[in-house]
Short mmCIF file of C-alpha atoms in Angstrom, two decimals:
data_model
loop_
_atom_site.label_atom_id
_atom_site.label_comp_id
_atom_site.label_asym_id
_atom_site.label_seq_id
_atom_site.Cartn_x
_atom_site.Cartn_y
_atom_site.Cartn_z
CA UNK A 23 17.16 4.68 -12.38
CA UNK A 24 19.40 1.45 -12.13
CA UNK A 25 21.11 3.21 -9.11
CA UNK A 26 17.68 3.71 -7.45
CA UNK A 27 16.66 0.49 -8.49
CA UNK A 28 19.66 -1.30 -6.81
CA UNK A 29 19.08 1.23 -3.60
CA UNK A 30 15.39 -0.28 -3.54
CA UNK A 31 16.44 -3.60 -3.65
CA UNK A 32 19.05 -3.65 -1.10
CA UNK A 33 17.24 -1.22 1.36
CA UNK A 34 13.51 -3.03 1.93
CA UNK A 35 14.83 -6.44 2.14
CA UNK A 36 17.96 -5.04 4.62
CA UNK A 37 15.54 -3.63 6.50
CA UNK A 38 13.34 -6.52 6.93
CA UNK A 39 16.10 -8.65 7.59
CA UNK A 40 17.37 -6.06 10.45
CA UNK A 41 13.88 -6.15 11.72
CA UNK A 42 13.47 -9.96 11.97
CA UNK A 43 16.73 -10.18 13.82
CA UNK A 44 16.05 -7.14 16.38
CA UNK A 45 12.87 -9.08 17.37
CA UNK A 46 14.59 -11.79 17.75
CA UNK A 47 16.23 -10.21 20.27
CA UNK A 48 13.68 -7.76 21.70
CA UNK A 49 10.98 -10.65 21.83
CA UNK A 50 12.54 -14.21 22.09
CA UNK A 51 9.39 -15.87 22.94
CA UNK A 52 8.05 -14.62 19.56
CA UNK A 53 7.86 -17.28 16.94
CA UNK A 54 9.58 -16.92 13.49
CA UNK A 55 6.08 -16.50 12.07
CA UNK A 56 5.40 -13.55 14.47
CA UNK A 57 8.62 -12.06 13.88
CA UNK A 58 8.38 -11.85 9.88
CA UNK A 59 4.80 -10.61 10.18
CA UNK A 60 5.59 -8.01 12.26
CA UNK A 61 8.66 -6.96 10.31
CA UNK A 62 6.77 -7.24 6.91
CA UNK A 63 4.01 -4.58 8.45
CA UNK A 64 7.24 -2.44 9.87
CA UNK A 65 8.85 -2.15 6.48
CA UNK A 66 5.52 -1.73 4.52
CA UNK A 67 4.95 1.48 6.82
CA UNK A 68 8.38 2.85 6.37
CA UNK A 69 7.56 2.57 2.39
CA UNK A 70 4.48 4.41 2.68
CA UNK A 71 5.73 7.23 4.88
CA UNK A 72 8.85 7.66 2.39
CA UNK A 73 6.04 7.39 -0.46
CA UNK A 74 3.58 9.94 0.80
CA UNK A 75 6.54 12.48 1.56
CA UNK A 76 7.16 11.96 -2.14
CA UNK A 77 4.24 12.60 -3.09
CA UNK A 78 3.54 15.86 -1.22
CA UNK A 79 6.69 17.37 -2.45
CA UNK A 80 5.88 16.51 -5.93
CA UNK A 81 2.33 17.60 -5.42
CA UNK A 82 3.29 21.44 -3.71
CA UNK A 83 6.30 21.58 -6.42
CA UNK A 84 4.13 21.53 -9.83
CA UNK A 85 2.01 24.36 -10.32
CA UNK A 86 1.21 23.48 -13.77
CA UNK A 87 -0.47 19.75 -13.20
CA UNK A 88 0.21 18.81 -16.65
CA UNK A 89 3.55 19.98 -17.50
CA UNK A 90 5.50 20.82 -14.72
CA UNK A 91 8.19 18.39 -14.09
CA UNK A 92 9.69 17.16 -10.65
CA UNK A 93 12.63 14.57 -10.51
CA UNK A 94 11.23 12.67 -7.68
CA UNK A 95 8.11 11.64 -9.18
CA UNK A 96 10.28 10.14 -12.00
CA UNK A 97 12.85 8.50 -9.60
CA UNK A 98 10.62 6.95 -6.84
CA UNK A 99 8.78 5.01 -9.09
CA UNK A 100 11.99 2.84 -9.60
CA UNK A 101 11.98 2.58 -5.44
CA UNK A 102 7.96 1.33 -5.69
CA UNK A 103 9.30 -1.26 -8.44
CA UNK A 104 11.75 -2.77 -5.82
CA UNK A 105 9.55 -2.52 -3.32
CA UNK A 106 6.69 -4.14 -4.88
CA UNK A 107 8.92 -6.71 -5.86
CA UNK A 108 9.91 -7.39 -2.17
CA UNK A 109 6.66 -7.30 -0.98
CA UNK A 110 5.19 -10.13 -3.04
CA UNK A 111 8.28 -12.13 -1.66
CA UNK A 112 7.61 -10.99 1.91
CA UNK A 113 3.50 -12.03 1.74
CA UNK A 114 4.32 -15.30 0.71
CA UNK A 115 6.63 -15.95 3.43
CA UNK A 116 4.02 -14.61 6.06
CA UNK A 117 1.25 -16.98 3.99
CA UNK A 118 3.70 -19.91 4.44
CA UNK A 119 4.74 -19.32 7.97
CA UNK A 120 0.78 -19.11 9.11
CA UNK A 121 0.09 -22.41 6.98
CA UNK A 122 3.01 -23.97 8.71
CA UNK A 123 1.84 -22.76 12.25
CA UNK A 124 -1.47 -24.25 11.66
CA UNK A 125 -0.02 -27.63 9.87
CA UNK A 126 -1.05 -27.02 6.43
CA UNK A 127 1.90 -25.95 4.82
CA UNK A 128 3.16 -27.81 1.48
CA UNK A 129 6.94 -27.72 1.00
CA UNK A 130 8.29 -24.22 0.79
CA UNK A 131 8.63 -22.76 -2.80
CA UNK A 132 6.98 -25.67 -4.09
CA UNK A 133 4.06 -25.51 -6.83
CA UNK A 134 1.28 -26.14 -4.26
CA UNK A 135 2.82 -23.73 -1.89
CA UNK A 136 2.68 -20.95 -4.67
CA UNK A 137 -0.39 -22.00 -5.66
CA UNK A 138 -2.06 -21.87 -2.15
CA UNK A 139 -0.62 -18.13 -1.70
CA UNK A 140 -1.84 -17.22 -4.92
CA UNK A 141 -5.42 -18.61 -4.31
CA UNK A 142 -5.23 -16.59 -0.55
CA UNK A 143 -3.62 -13.37 -1.71
CA UNK A 144 -4.83 -12.92 -5.60
CA UNK A 145 -6.17 -9.63 -5.23
CA UNK A 146 -2.90 -8.19 -3.60
CA UNK A 147 -0.66 -10.12 -5.91
CA UNK A 148 -3.07 -8.46 -8.67
CA UNK A 149 -2.61 -5.05 -7.37
CA UNK A 150 1.20 -5.64 -7.05
CA UNK A 151 1.80 -6.90 -10.72
CA UNK A 152 -0.69 -4.49 -12.28
CA UNK A 153 1.64 -1.39 -10.47
CA UNK A 154 4.78 -3.54 -11.91
CA UNK A 155 3.60 -4.46 -15.34
CA UNK A 156 1.08 -1.77 -16.20
CA UNK A 157 1.63 1.48 -14.31
CA UNK A 158 4.92 1.29 -13.83
CA UNK A 159 5.59 1.69 -17.69
CA UNK A 160 3.15 4.27 -18.23
CA UNK A 161 4.29 6.28 -15.37
CA UNK A 162 8.21 5.97 -16.44
CA UNK A 163 7.85 6.09 -20.42
CA UNK A 164 4.48 6.22 -22.20
CA UNK A 165 3.47 9.07 -20.34
CA UNK A 166 6.47 11.15 -21.76
CA UNK A 167 6.92 14.43 -19.90
CA UNK A 168 3.29 14.94 -18.71
CA UNK A 169 1.52 14.57 -15.52
CA UNK A 170 4.29 14.75 -12.44
CA UNK A 171 1.53 16.16 -10.33
CA UNK A 172 -0.54 13.03 -10.87
CA UNK A 173 1.98 10.59 -10.33
CA UNK A 174 2.51 12.36 -6.87
CA UNK A 175 -0.98 12.23 -6.12
CA UNK A 176 -0.97 8.58 -6.55
CA UNK A 177 1.97 8.25 -4.40
CA UNK A 178 -0.04 9.85 -1.41
CA UNK A 179 -2.19 7.48 -1.24
CA UNK A 180 0.11 5.11 0.80
CA UNK A 181 -0.75 7.58 3.77
CA UNK A 182 -3.26 5.14 5.17
CA UNK A 183 -0.99 2.02 5.10
CA UNK A 184 1.02 3.19 8.13
CA UNK A 185 -2.74 3.02 10.23
CA UNK A 186 -3.53 -0.34 8.46
CA UNK A 187 -0.26 -1.74 9.53
CA UNK A 188 -0.20 -0.51 12.96
CA UNK A 189 -3.92 -2.09 13.42
CA UNK A 190 -2.51 -5.23 12.49
CA UNK A 191 0.32 -4.91 14.83
CA UNK A 192 -2.27 -4.40 17.58
CA UNK A 193 -4.17 -7.15 17.06
CA UNK A 194 -0.83 -9.63 16.60
CA UNK A 195 -0.33 -8.05 20.33
CA UNK A 196 -3.68 -8.83 21.31
CA UNK A 197 -4.84 -5.10 22.08
CA UNK A 198 -7.76 -5.07 19.82
CA UNK A 199 -9.85 -3.81 22.89
CA UNK A 200 -7.53 -0.81 23.84
CA UNK A 201 -8.49 2.97 23.26
CA UNK A 202 -5.15 3.01 20.65
CA UNK A 203 -6.90 0.38 18.51
CA UNK A 204 -10.55 2.17 18.09
CA UNK A 205 -8.63 5.82 17.56
CA UNK A 206 -6.50 4.16 14.94
CA UNK A 207 -9.49 2.29 13.23
CA UNK A 208 -10.82 5.90 12.73
CA UNK A 209 -7.96 7.15 11.38
CA UNK A 210 -7.64 4.04 8.69
CA UNK A 211 -11.33 4.97 7.69
CA UNK A 212 -10.38 8.61 7.37
CA UNK A 213 -7.02 8.27 5.45
CA UNK A 214 -8.04 5.49 3.20
CA UNK A 215 -11.64 7.44 2.09
CA UNK A 216 -9.36 10.76 1.34
CA UNK A 217 -6.34 9.27 0.03
CA UNK A 218 -7.56 6.33 -2.03
CA UNK A 219 -11.39 7.21 -2.77
CA UNK A 220 -11.32 11.42 -2.63
CA UNK A 221 -7.80 11.54 -4.35
CA UNK A 222 -9.20 10.34 -8.04
CA UNK A 223 -12.13 13.16 -7.93
CA UNK A 224 -9.49 15.71 -6.52
CA UNK A 225 -7.24 14.71 -9.65
CA UNK A 226 -10.23 15.43 -12.05
CA UNK A 227 -10.81 18.67 -10.27
CA UNK A 228 -7.45 19.56 -10.07
CA UNK A 229 -7.29 19.34 -14.15
CA UNK A 230 -10.57 20.81 -14.44
CA UNK A 231 -9.48 23.91 -12.46
CA UNK A 232 -6.62 24.59 -14.55
CA UNK A 233 -8.25 23.57 -18.16
CA UNK A 234 -11.48 25.90 -16.98
CA UNK A 235 -13.79 22.77 -17.20
CA UNK A 236 -16.12 22.03 -14.35
CA UNK A 237 -15.33 18.22 -13.10
CA UNK A 238 -18.01 16.49 -14.92
CA UNK A 239 -16.62 17.38 -18.11
CA UNK A 240 -13.01 16.39 -17.29
CA UNK A 241 -13.56 12.64 -18.50
CA UNK A 242 -14.27 13.86 -21.87
CA UNK A 243 -11.41 15.83 -22.23
CA UNK A 244 -8.67 13.57 -21.17
CA UNK A 245 -7.49 10.54 -23.13
CA UNK A 246 -9.49 7.21 -22.66
CA UNK A 247 -6.39 5.32 -21.04
CA UNK A 248 -6.25 7.81 -18.41
CA UNK A 249 -10.01 6.99 -17.57
CA UNK A 250 -9.26 3.44 -17.70
CA UNK A 251 -6.07 3.25 -15.71
CA UNK A 252 -7.85 5.46 -12.99
CA UNK A 253 -10.80 3.24 -12.80
CA UNK A 254 -8.51 0.17 -12.69
CA UNK A 255 -7.09 1.74 -9.73
CA UNK A 256 -9.98 2.70 -7.77
CA UNK A 257 -11.71 -0.15 -8.07
CA UNK A 258 -9.71 -2.18 -5.71
CA UNK A 259 -9.82 0.46 -2.98
CA UNK A 260 -13.55 0.55 -3.15
CA UNK A 261 -13.35 -3.20 -2.36
CA UNK A 262 -10.89 -2.96 0.40
CA UNK A 263 -12.59 0.44 1.80
CA UNK A 264 -16.01 -1.64 2.02
CA UNK A 265 -13.93 -4.36 4.09
CA UNK A 266 -12.84 -1.86 6.16
CA UNK A 267 -16.05 -0.29 6.95
CA UNK A 268 -17.27 -3.85 7.83
CA UNK A 269 -14.32 -4.46 10.29
CA UNK A 270 -15.08 -1.08 11.69
CA UNK A 271 -18.62 -1.94 12.24
CA UNK A 272 -17.91 -4.96 14.13
CA UNK A 273 -15.49 -3.30 16.00
CA UNK A 274 -17.53 -0.34 17.47
CA UNK A 275 -20.89 -2.66 17.66
CA UNK A 276 -18.96 -5.12 19.92
CA UNK A 277 -20.09 -5.00 23.37
CA UNK A 278 -17.39 -4.38 26.04
CA UNK A 279 -15.71 -7.40 27.30
CA UNK A 280 -17.15 -8.43 30.79
CA UNK A 281 -14.65 -7.91 34.00
CA UNK A 282 -13.60 -10.99 35.12
CA UNK A 283 -13.14 -11.57 38.56
CA UNK A 284 -9.44 -12.19 39.51
#
């Protein structure tokens, strides 16, 4: 536990710092804000791929979805803890530098600056804090020795993150009209829908298959707190999916840019 937590606490900030410094050499014309924002997205993608791989390993290793154990399900949760704490700080850095570029920044680390950040990113911060304060104790202690399969499923929800990050990177590089951006938009929709929306009915179906229950009866045969936790997890995903669909409609309905005479 402590070793994994310490490694995560070193790995993510270290990778972020290396990325910021590398971009200073690779793209000297970029502002510090641009380097920080891009580096944050790159580290986010790395963590997402690690989480997805961990989840797939756990899912395919657990034939009994309730009782089978896998060490990655327990150990990777401490990687998630270190990443979430790191990511809240990086989100704050990105927010502050964006405000500074617009001339709207309060003094760094001041109460006004932190309050501005919390208002702007309240949903993401709430999501991160929910994982740290609620989901982590449940996944590491209160569930006992049950449900590694379902923990693995939750890890795979990160599959959409690299595509979300790539879309933002392409916007940052002013490639929003490229074919790659449109293809990536489709991948964002598909992976987000499958791994953050369909994932929850899939977990109920997997339990029902093992227990010999139709999926609609599963919520009445599992503890209430499991249903509540799933509802709290899927609620922001539905909100974000609606936002993604709205952006996708704007992207694919937008008329092509007119050719400019050279």
